[in-house]
PDB file of C-alpha atoms in Angstrom:
ATOM      1  CA  MET N 215     -15.624   7.990  -5.901  1.00 38.00           C
ATOM      2  CA  GLN N 216     -16.579   9.467  -2.514  1.00 42.00           C
ATOM      3  CA  GLY N 217     -15.750  12.684  -1.724  1.00 51.00           C
ATOM      4  CA  ALA N 218     -13.273  13.661  -3.653  1.00 69.00           C
ATOM      5  CA  ALA N 219     -13.704  13.356  -7.544  1.00 83.00           C
ATOM      6  CA  GLY N 220     -10.736  12.934  -9.479  1.00 91.00           C
ATOM      7  CA  GLU N 221      -9.157   9.951 -10.824  1.00 95.00           C
ATOM      8  CA  LEU N 222      -6.653   6.750 -10.472  1.00 97.00           C
ATOM      9  CA  ARG N 223      -3.770   5.828 -12.356  1.00 97.00           C
ATOM     10  CA  THR N 224      -0.588   4.838 -11.413  1.00 97.00           C
ATOM     11  CA  LEU N 225       1.994   7.012 -10.961  1.00 98.00           C
ATOM     12  CA  SER N 226       5.325   7.770 -13.476  1.00 97.00           C
ATOM     13  CA  ASP N 227       9.159   8.524 -12.427  1.00 96.00           C
ATOM     14  CA  GLY N 228       7.609  12.478 -11.849  1.00 97.00           C
ATOM     15  CA  ASP N 229       6.388  11.632  -9.527  1.00 98.00           C
ATOM     16  CA  VAL N 230       7.292  10.007  -6.798  1.00 98.00           C
ATOM     17  CA  ALA N 231       8.880  13.061  -5.031  1.00 98.00           C
ATOM     18  CA  ALA N 232       4.913  14.643  -4.649  1.00 98.00           C
ATOM     19  CA  ALA N 233       4.269  10.298  -3.477  1.00 98.00           C
ATOM     20  CA  TRP N 234       7.188  11.114  -1.066  1.00 98.00           C
ATOM     21  CA  ALA N 235       5.794  14.224   0.625  1.00 98.00           C
ATOM     22  CA  LEU N 236       2.365  12.496   1.547  1.00 98.00           C
ATOM     23  CA  GLU N 237       4.798   9.660   2.901  1.00 97.00           C
ATOM     24  CA  THR N 238       7.501  11.174   4.799  1.00 97.00           C
ATOM     25  CA  ALA N 239       3.770  13.474   6.159  1.00 97.00           C
ATOM     26  CA  GLY N 240       2.215  10.421   6.905  1.00 94.00           C
ATOM     27  CA  TYR N 241       4.248   8.350   8.169  1.00 92.00           C
ATOM     28  CA  PRO N 242       6.693   8.487  11.529  1.00 90.00           C
ATOM     29  CA  PRO N 243      10.330   8.627  10.366  1.00 91.00           C
ATOM     30  CA  GLU N 244      11.365   5.877  11.046  1.00 88.00           C
ATOM     31  CA  GLU N 245       8.428   3.558   8.958  1.00 90.00           C
ATOM     32  CA  ALA N 246       8.041   6.101   5.919  1.00 94.00           C
ATOM     33  CA  ALA N 247       9.766   5.481   3.423  1.00 95.00           C
ATOM     34  CA  SER N 248      12.648   6.601   1.446  1.00 96.00           C
ATOM     35  CA  LEU N 249      12.479   8.538  -1.596  1.00 98.00           C
ATOM     36  CA  ALA N 250      15.063   5.955  -3.318  1.00 97.00           C
ATOM     37  CA  LYS N 251      12.689   2.597  -2.009  1.00 96.00           C
ATOM     38  CA  LEU N 252       9.272   4.985  -3.769  1.00 97.00           C
ATOM     39  CA  GLN N 253      11.684   5.263  -6.761  1.00 98.00           C
ATOM     40  CA  TYR N 254      12.251   1.871  -6.957  1.00 97.00           C
ATOM     41  CA  ARG N 255       9.161   0.552  -6.084  1.00 97.00           C
ATOM     42  CA  GLN N 256       7.740   3.377  -8.787  1.00 98.00           C
ATOM     43  CA  ARG N 257      10.559   1.508 -11.289  1.00 98.00           C
ATOM     44  CA  GLU N 258       9.967  -1.685 -10.481  1.00 97.00           C
ATOM     45  CA  ALA N 259       6.347  -2.371  -9.928  1.00 97.00           C
ATOM     46  CA  GLY N 260       4.810   0.245 -10.865  1.00 97.00           C
ATOM     47  CA  GLU N 261       1.910  -1.141 -12.120  1.00 97.00           C
ATOM     48  CA  LEU N 262       1.414  -1.379  -7.885  1.00 97.00           C
ATOM     49  CA  PHE N 263       1.801   1.807  -7.411  1.00 98.00           C
ATOM     50  CA  LEU N 264      -1.510   3.765  -7.942  1.00 98.00           C
ATOM     51  CA  GLY N 265      -2.406   6.895  -7.560  1.00 98.00           C
ATOM     52  CA  HIS N 266      -5.180   9.759  -6.696  1.00 98.00           C
ATOM     53  CA  PHE N 267      -5.332  12.447  -9.101  1.00 98.00           C
ATOM     54  CA  VAL N 268      -7.914  15.875  -8.391  1.00 97.00           C
ATOM     55  CA  ASP N 269      -6.876  18.534 -10.884  1.00 95.00           C
ATOM     56  CA  ASP N 270      -3.581  16.424 -11.820  1.00 94.00           C
ATOM     57  CA  GLN N 271      -1.895  16.688  -7.547  1.00 97.00           C
ATOM     58  CA  LEU N 272      -1.409  13.965  -6.086  1.00 98.00           C
ATOM     59  CA  ILE N 273      -3.697  13.559  -3.088  1.00 98.00           C
ATOM     60  CA  GLY N 274      -3.490   9.587  -2.127  1.00 98.00           C
ATOM     61  CA  PHE N 275      -1.655   6.885  -3.080  1.00 98.00           C
ATOM     62  CA  VAL N 276      -0.833   3.267  -2.683  1.00 98.00           C
ATOM     63  CA  CYS N 277       1.905   1.004  -3.513  1.00 97.00           C
ATOM     64  CA  GLY N 278       3.190  -2.539  -3.408  1.00 96.00           C
ATOM     65  CA  THR N 279       5.885  -5.288  -4.530  1.00 96.00           C
ATOM     66  CA  ARG N 280       5.080  -9.017  -5.510  1.00 96.00           C
ATOM     67  CA  SER N 281       7.016 -11.100  -2.827  1.00 95.00           C
ATOM     68  CA  LEU N 282       7.918 -14.849  -3.472  1.00 94.00           C
ATOM     69  CA  GLU N 283       6.423 -15.346   0.047  1.00 91.00           C
ATOM     70  CA  ASP N 284       2.630 -15.619   0.898  1.00 85.00           C
ATOM     71  CA  HIS N 285       2.950 -12.479   3.844  1.00 82.00           C
ATOM     72  CA  LEU N 286       4.511 -10.158   4.472  1.00 82.00           C
ATOM     73  CA  THR N 287       7.981 -10.402   5.415  1.00 79.00           C
ATOM     74  CA  GLU N 288      11.247  -6.801   6.217  1.00 79.00           C
ATOM     75  CA  GLU N 289      12.552  -8.776   2.820  1.00 82.00           C
ATOM     76  CA  SER N 290       9.855  -8.255   0.748  1.00 84.00           C
ATOM     77  CA  MET N 291       9.724  -4.179   2.411  1.00 83.00           C
ATOM     78  CA  ASP N 292      13.018  -4.175   0.324  1.00 88.00           C
ATOM     79  CA  VAL N 293      12.562  -6.792  -2.741  1.00 94.00           C
ATOM     80  CA  HIS N 294      10.053  -6.784  -5.717  1.00 96.00           C
ATOM     81  CA  GLU N 295       9.972 -10.412  -6.998  1.00 96.00           C
ATOM     82  CA  PRO N 296       8.024 -10.253 -10.725  1.00 97.00           C
ATOM     83  CA  THR N 297       7.042 -13.469 -10.525  1.00 97.00           C
ATOM     84  CA  GLY N 298       5.482 -13.228  -6.969  1.00 96.00           C
ATOM     85  CA  THR N 299       1.740 -14.226  -6.251  1.00 94.00           C
ATOM     86  CA  THR N 300       1.899 -11.780  -3.416  1.00 92.00           C
ATOM     87  CA  ILE N 301       1.618  -8.289  -3.100  1.00 94.00           C
ATOM     88  CA  CYS N 302       2.164  -6.596  -0.291  1.00 93.00           C
ATOM     89  CA  ILE N 303       1.233  -3.444   0.464  1.00 94.00           C
ATOM     90  CA  HIS N 304       3.846  -0.718   2.028  1.00 94.00           C
ATOM     91  CA  SER N 305       2.607   2.808   1.830  1.00 95.00           C
ATOM     92  CA  VAL N 306      -1.353   4.135   1.701  1.00 96.00           C
ATOM     93  CA  CYS N 307      -0.783   7.435   1.946  1.00 97.00           C
ATOM     94  CA  VAL N 308      -3.821  10.184   1.895  1.00 98.00           C
ATOM     95  CA  ASP N 309      -2.143  14.275   2.134  1.00 98.00           C
ATOM     96  CA  GLY N 310      -3.643  15.648   4.974  1.00 96.00           C
ATOM     97  CA  ALA N 311      -6.482  17.922   3.478  1.00 96.00           C
ATOM     98  CA  TRP N 312      -8.248  15.297   1.763  1.00 97.00           C
ATOM     99  CA  ARG N 313      -8.633  12.228   4.708  1.00 95.00           C
ATOM    100  CA  ARG N 314     -11.700  10.893   5.784  1.00 94.00           C
ATOM    101  CA  ARG N 315     -13.560  11.796   3.017  1.00 95.00           C
ATOM    102  CA  GLY N 316     -12.893   8.379   0.986  1.00 95.00           C
ATOM    103  CA  VAL N 317      -9.813   8.521  -0.443  1.00 97.00           C
ATOM    104  CA  ALA N 318      -7.583   5.684   0.829  1.00 96.00           C
ATOM    105  CA  LEU N 319     -11.306   3.700   0.849  1.00 96.00           C
ATOM    106  CA  GLY N 320     -11.261   4.103  -2.977  1.00 96.00           C
ATOM    107  CA  LEU N 321      -7.644   3.827  -3.499  1.00 96.00           C
ATOM    108  CA  LEU N 322      -7.584   0.362  -1.743  1.00 95.00           C
ATOM    109  CA  ARG N 323     -10.719  -0.779  -3.760  1.00 94.00           C
ATOM    110  CA  GLY N 324      -9.326   0.431  -6.808  1.00 95.00           C
ATOM    111  CA  TYR N 325      -6.115  -1.412  -6.121  1.00 96.00           C
ATOM    112  CA  VAL N 326      -7.166  -4.711  -5.516  1.00 93.00           C
ATOM    113  CA  ALA N 327      -9.513  -4.497  -8.655  1.00 94.00           C
ATOM    114  CA  ARG N 328      -6.115  -3.413 -10.662  1.00 95.00           C
ATOM    115  CA  ALA N 329      -4.255  -5.527  -8.802  1.00 93.00           C
ATOM    116  CA  ALA N 330      -5.790  -8.484  -9.793  1.00 92.00           C
ATOM    117  CA  LEU N 331      -5.440  -7.872 -13.578  1.00 94.00           C
ATOM    118  CA  THR N 332      -1.982  -7.961 -12.512  1.00 94.00           C
ATOM    119  CA  LEU N 333       0.375 -10.745 -14.209  1.00 94.00           C
ATOM    120  CA  PRO N 334       1.152 -13.575 -12.838  1.00 95.00           C
ATOM    121  CA  PRO N 335      -2.235 -13.026 -11.120  1.00 92.00           C
ATOM    122  CA  PRO N 336      -2.511 -12.324  -6.945  1.00 93.00           C
ATOM    123  CA  ARG N 337      -3.142 -15.060  -4.608  1.00 91.00           C
ATOM    124  CA  ARG N 338      -2.988 -12.464  -1.980  1.00 90.00           C
ATOM    125  CA  ILE N 339      -2.576  -8.723  -1.166  1.00 91.00           C
ATOM    126  CA  CYS N 340      -0.872  -8.897   2.656  1.00 89.00           C
ATOM    127  CA  LEU N 341      -0.832  -5.438   4.714  1.00 88.00           C
ATOM    128  CA  LEU N 342       0.717  -4.081   7.782  1.00 84.00           C
ATOM    129  CA  SER N 343      -1.597  -2.149  10.079  1.00 84.00           C
ATOM    130  CA  HIS N 344      -2.157   0.032  13.460  1.00 83.00           C
ATOM    131  CA  GLN N 345      -4.728  -0.515  15.449  1.00 82.00           C
ATOM    132  CA  GLN N 346      -6.439   1.903  15.076  1.00 87.00           C
ATOM    133  CA  LEU N 347      -6.513   1.437  10.057  1.00 89.00           C
ATOM    134  CA  LEU N 348      -7.766  -1.466  11.358  1.00 87.00           C
ATOM    135  CA  PRO N 349     -11.923  -0.543  10.429  1.00 90.00           C
ATOM    136  CA  LEU N 350     -10.305   1.407   7.624  1.00 92.00           C
ATOM    137  CA  TYR N 351      -9.023  -1.697   6.172  1.00 90.00           C
ATOM    138  CA  THR N 352     -12.035  -4.386   7.234  1.00 88.00           C
ATOM    139  CA  LYS N 353     -14.111  -1.625   5.337  1.00 90.00           C
ATOM    140  CA  ALA N 354     -11.466  -2.141   1.947  1.00 90.00           C
ATOM    141  CA  GLY N 355     -12.504  -6.640   2.381  1.00 88.00           C
ATOM    142  CA  PHE N 356      -9.028  -7.064   4.079  1.00 86.00           C
ATOM    143  CA  THR N 357      -9.190  -8.847   7.584  1.00 82.00           C
ATOM    144  CA  ILE N 358      -6.824 -10.092  10.332  1.00 77.00           C
ATOM    145  CA  LYS N 359      -4.596 -13.096  10.820  1.00 73.00           C
ATOM    146  CA  ASN N 360      -2.937 -14.935  12.498  1.00 61.00           C
ATOM    147  CA  GLY N 361      -2.946 -10.997  15.462  1.00 53.00           C
ATOM    148  CA  TYR N 362       0.369  -9.583  15.853  1.00 43.00           C
ATOM    149  CA  TRP N 363       3.479  -9.159  12.782  1.00 38.00           C
ATOM    150  CA  SER N 364       6.388 -10.301  14.721  1.00 33.00           C
ATOM    151  CA  GLU N 365       9.077  -9.065  11.772  1.00 33.00           C
ATOM    152  CA  ALA N 366       7.788  -5.804  12.156  1.00 35.00           C
ATOM    153  CA  PRO N 367      10.666  -3.532  11.018  1.00 38.00           C
ATOM    154  CA  GLY N 368      11.811  -2.671  14.605  1.00 42.00           C
ATOM    155  CA  GLY N 369      10.549  -4.364  16.376  1.00 40.00           C
ATOM    156  CA  ASP N 370       6.918  -2.462  16.741  1.00 44.00           C
ATOM    157  CA  GLN N 371       4.662  -4.864  18.014  1.00 41.00           C
ATOM    158  CA  ASN N 372       1.538  -3.735  17.004  1.00 51.00           C
ATOM    159  CA  LEU N 373       1.539  -4.281  13.901  1.00 58.00           C
ATOM    160  CA  HIS N 374      -0.974  -6.256  12.136  1.00 63.00           C
ATOM    161  CA  ASN N 375      -0.726  -8.308   9.504  1.00 66.00           C
ATOM    162  CA  VAL N 376      -3.881  -8.755   7.330  1.00 67.00           C
ATOM    163  CA  PRO N 377      -4.359  -9.729   3.775  1.00 66.00           C
ATOM    164  CA  PHE N 378      -6.919  -9.376   1.623  1.00 63.00           C
ATOM    165  CA  LYS N 379     -10.391 -11.442   1.484  1.00 58.00           C
ATOM    166  CA  ARG N 380     -12.775 -11.865  -1.289  1.00 51.00           C
ATOM    167  CA  ARG N 381     -16.420 -11.718  -0.517  1.00 47.00           C
TER     168      ARG N 381
END
């Protein structure tokens, strides 16, 4: 992996507190998931909760859930639908000391590759992005679709609906 040797693996329930620490450090309070929400995502969609570990320390993670919808909705932020064919990425977090070293890009690429092997096979992978992170997500293979996402929690019109597109 570029910039940070280590391993990608799914998070165990014992890793969730470390993920929550990254979440609260990386997102504004109104956007950060609660510990309970991350625990739910790990328990219900553990195969969609991928971490990057260096010397057994979590330095970044990506987590998501499945949805029956074809795009992110407010409900998809709270509910995992095991038969859904849309994977909704909710968090992409990297420890501040490891940012801009290829960790997030490696996590996203690893996440997409692993998600493709899950059942049911995903038809799409979606996420929300702030404007300044669009270059990261487009580099990882995502594309902007339909401009702004109008259903963003809190009415944040600066979030873009960004689905993954295979190249």
